[in-house]
C-alpha positions as CSV (number, residue, x, y, z in Angstrom):
1,M,-47.0,4.1,47.5
2,P,-43.3,3.5,48.1
3,S,-40.9,6.4,48.7
4,G,-38.9,7.8,45.8
5,K,-35.7,6.3,47.2
6,K,-37.2,2.9,47.5
7,T,-38.6,3.0,44.0
8,S,-35.2,4.0,42.5
9,M,-33.2,1.4,44.4
10,F,-35.6,-1.4,43.6
11,A,-35.9,-0.3,40.0
12,S,-32.1,-0.5,39.8
13,A,-32.2,-4.0,41.3
14,F,-35.0,-4.9,38.8
15,C,-32.8,-4.0,35.9
16,T,-30.0,-6.2,37.2
17,C,-32.4,-9.1,37.7
18,V,-33.8,-8.7,34.2
19,S,-30.3,-8.6,32.8
20,S,-29.5,-11.8,34.7
21,F,-32.5,-13.4,33.1
22,V,-31.5,-12.4,29.6
23,V,-27.9,-13.6,30.1
24,I,-29.1,-17.0,31.3
25,C,-31.4,-17.3,28.2
26,V,-28.3,-16.5,26.0
27,V,-26.3,-19.2,27.9
28,L,-29.0,-21.8,27.2
29,A,-29.5,-20.8,23.6
30,T,-25.9,-20.5,22.3
31,P,-23.7,-23.5,21.4
32,H,-20.3,-21.9,22.2
33,W,-19.7,-23.5,25.5
34,V,-16.5,-25.4,24.6
35,S,-14.2,-25.9,21.6
36,S,-12.2,-29.1,21.5
37,E,-9.6,-30.8,19.4
38,V,-9.6,-34.5,19.7
39,R,-6.9,-36.5,18.0
40,F,-7.2,-40.1,17.0
41,S,-5.1,-42.6,15.1
42,R,-6.4,-45.0,12.5
43,T,-4.9,-47.3,9.9
44,G,-2.4,-45.3,7.8
45,S,-3.3,-41.8,9.1
46,N,-4.1,-39.6,12.1
47,V,-7.4,-37.7,12.4
48,T,-8.1,-34.5,14.4
49,V,-11.8,-33.9,15.1
50,S,-12.6,-30.2,15.9
51,L,-15.8,-29.7,17.9
52,K,-17.7,-26.7,19.0
53,Y,-20.8,-27.5,21.1
54,G,-23.1,-26.4,23.9
55,L,-25.8,-28.2,25.9
56,F,-28.1,-28.8,22.9
57,R,-26.3,-28.7,19.6
58,G,-22.8,-28.5,18.1
59,T,-20.7,-28.8,15.0
60,C,-17.7,-30.9,14.2
61,E,-15.1,-31.2,11.4
62,Q,-12.4,-33.7,10.6
63,F,-8.8,-33.0,9.5
64,V,-6.9,-35.9,8.2
65,D,-3.0,-35.8,8.3
66,A,-1.8,-32.9,6.2
67,G,-4.9,-30.8,6.7
68,L,-7.4,-32.6,4.4
69,Q,-10.8,-31.4,5.7
70,V,-14.0,-33.3,5.7
71,S,-17.3,-31.3,5.5
72,Q,-18.7,-29.8,8.7
73,I,-21.4,-31.8,10.5
74,T,-24.1,-30.4,12.8
75,F,-25.3,-32.7,15.5
76,Q,-27.7,-32.7,18.5
77,V,-25.8,-33.3,21.7
78,A,-28.5,-35.5,23.3
79,D,-28.6,-37.8,20.2
80,A,-24.8,-38.1,20.1
81,L,-24.5,-39.2,23.8
82,S,-24.5,-42.9,24.4
83,R,-23.2,-43.2,28.0
84,T,-25.6,-42.7,30.9
85,S,-23.2,-40.7,33.0
86,S,-22.5,-38.1,30.3
87,R,-26.1,-37.8,29.4
88,S,-27.2,-37.5,33.0
89,L,-24.7,-34.7,33.7
90,N,-25.8,-32.8,30.6
91,V,-29.4,-33.1,31.6
92,A,-28.5,-32.0,35.1
93,T,-26.7,-28.9,33.8
94,I,-29.8,-28.0,31.8
95,V,-32.1,-28.5,34.7
96,V,-29.9,-26.4,37.0
97,L,-29.9,-23.5,34.5
98,V,-33.6,-23.7,34.0
99,L,-34.1,-23.4,37.8
100,A,-31.7,-20.5,37.8
101,L,-33.8,-18.9,35.0
102,L,-36.9,-19.3,37.1
103,S,-35.2,-17.9,40.2
104,S,-34.0,-14.9,38.2
105,L,-37.6,-14.4,36.9
106,L,-39.0,-14.6,40.5
107,S,-36.4,-12.1,41.7
108,S,-37.4,-9.7,38.8
109,G,-41.0,-10.0,39.9
110,F,-40.2,-9.3,43.6
111,T,-38.1,-6.2,42.8
112,C,-40.7,-4.9,40.4
113,T,-43.4,-5.4,43.0
114,N,-41.4,-3.5,45.6
115,A,-40.6,-0.7,43.2
116,V,-44.3,0.1,42.7
117,S,-45.9,-0.9,46.0
118,N,-45.3,-1.7,49.6
119,P,-46.2,-5.4,50.0
120,Y,-47.5,-6.4,53.5
121,Q,-46.0,-9.9,53.4
122,T,-42.4,-9.9,54.7
123,F,-41.2,-12.5,52.2
124,L,-42.3,-10.3,49.3
125,G,-39.9,-7.6,50.5
126,P,-36.1,-7.6,50.7
127,I,-36.0,-11.1,52.2
128,G,-37.6,-12.5,49.0
129,V,-35.1,-10.7,46.8
130,Y,-32.2,-11.9,49.0
131,T,-33.5,-15.5,48.7
132,W,-34.1,-15.7,45.0
133,N,-30.9,-13.9,44.0
134,S,-28.8,-16.1,46.2
135,V,-30.5,-19.2,44.8
136,C,-29.9,-18.1,41.3
137,G,-26.2,-17.3,42.0
138,I,-25.6,-20.7,43.7
139,L,-27.3,-22.6,40.8
140,I,-25.2,-20.8,38.2
141,L,-22.0,-21.8,40.1
142,I,-23.3,-25.4,40.2
143,A,-23.8,-25.4,36.5
144,M,-20.3,-24.0,36.0
145,I,-18.9,-27.0,37.9
146,L,-21.1,-29.7,36.3
147,F,-20.2,-28.8,32.7
148,P,-16.4,-29.1,33.1
149,V,-16.8,-32.2,35.1
150,N,-18.7,-33.7,32.2
151,V,-16.2,-32.5,29.6
152,E,-13.0,-33.5,31.6
153,G,-14.3,-36.4,33.7
154,N,-16.5,-38.2,31.2
155,S,-14.5,-37.3,28.1
156,L,-17.5,-35.7,26.6
157,S,-15.6,-34.3,23.5
158,K,-14.2,-37.8,22.8
159,E,-17.7,-39.3,22.9
160,L,-19.1,-36.6,20.6
161,A,-16.2,-36.9,18.2
162,H,-17.4,-40.4,17.3
163,R,-20.5,-38.6,15.9
164,C,-18.3,-37.3,13.1
165,S,-16.8,-40.6,12.1
166,T,-17.3,-44.2,13.0
167,S,-13.8,-45.2,11.8
168,L,-11.9,-43.6,14.7
169,Q,-9.7,-45.9,16.6
170,D,-7.0,-45.1,19.2
171,H,-7.5,-41.8,21.1
172,I,-4.2,-39.8,21.2
173,G,-5.2,-36.7,23.1
174,S,-7.6,-33.8,23.6
175,K,-7.5,-30.1,24.1
176,H,-10.4,-28.0,25.4
177,S,-11.1,-24.3,25.4
178,Y,-14.2,-22.9,27.1
179,G,-16.2,-20.3,25.1
180,Y,-18.2,-17.2,25.9
181,S,-21.4,-19.1,26.5
182,Y,-19.7,-20.7,29.5
183,W,-17.8,-17.7,30.8
184,I,-20.7,-15.2,30.7
185,M,-22.3,-17.2,33.5
186,L,-19.8,-15.2,35.7
187,L,-21.7,-12.1,34.6
188,V,-24.9,-13.6,36.0
189,V,-23.2,-14.2,39.4
190,F,-22.0,-10.5,39.3
191,L,-25.5,-9.2,38.4
192,N,-27.0,-11.2,41.3
193,F,-24.3,-9.8,43.6
194,A,-25.1,-6.3,42.4
195,S,-28.8,-6.8,43.0
196,L,-28.1,-8.1,46.5
197,T,-25.8,-5.1,47.3
198,I,-28.4,-2.6,46.1
199,I,-31.1,-4.1,48.3
200,Y,-28.7,-4.4,51.3
201,F,-28.0,-0.7,51.2
202,Y,-31.7,0.1,51.0
203,D,-32.5,-2.3,53.9
204,H,-29.6,-1.0,56.0
205,A,-30.7,2.6,55.4
206,R,-34.3,1.8,56.3
207,Y,-33.2,0.0,59.5
208,S,-31.0,2.9,60.5
209,K,-33.8,5.4,60.0
210,K,-36.2,3.2,62.0
211,K,-33.7,3.0,64.9
212,E,-33.3,6.7,64.8
213,Q,-37.0,7.2,65.1
214,E,-37.1,4.9,68.1
215,R,-34.6,6.8,70.2
216,P,-35.7,7.6,73.8
217,I,-37.0,11.1,74.3
218,E,-34.2,11.9,76.7
219,N,-31.7,11.5,73.9
220,A,-33.5,14.1,71.8
221,P,-32.2,17.7,71.5
222,K,-33.4,20.1,74.2
223,D,-35.0,22.5,71.7
224,V,-37.1,19.6,70.5
225,I,-38.2,18.7,74.0
226,L,-39.1,22.3,74.8
227,F,-41.2,22.5,71.6
């Protein structure tokens, strides 16, 4: 059985890993990644398309000239994408987040295993926790880069705006605001860092204790030698 200190520290790391897993699930499930206002001109009027979308679904509304609003439309992002580049980056972002989800799940399993037992395999110990938490954090950062690249570089909002109306003509401009579904990915990175920090302190304390026990006998106190 593991010591009480090891159990408590790995249990704390387990909580952070599970929290990371839950947050990634929220990120994938919610459509509040970005809000965009895309302005177009057409014969006799200007149109502003307001979009809110995530990786899988979104909503859009049209506002014509003095605020005349067309009914809200819900759409599937994959169905609305026609260009290969924007579709590929959207799929790549989803795949990266799914891999991050699996990494977080593995990290949760490793921390739980160490909290209740002392595994013989080295990789199942702190090294495994370091590995999977680091992988998860790196994948989250990659996802945070890929999505803005798709929005800004591939004019994703402009492409999706055509889902609301087929009569849009000249593109005038776009404004983007990233929502909580995007920014809470920073919380995942923080949770992974917290888990790594907890395990580092445990590993450092264990190493220091081991070195203390390996001191030569001449460095021991005299009363210990006499005993």
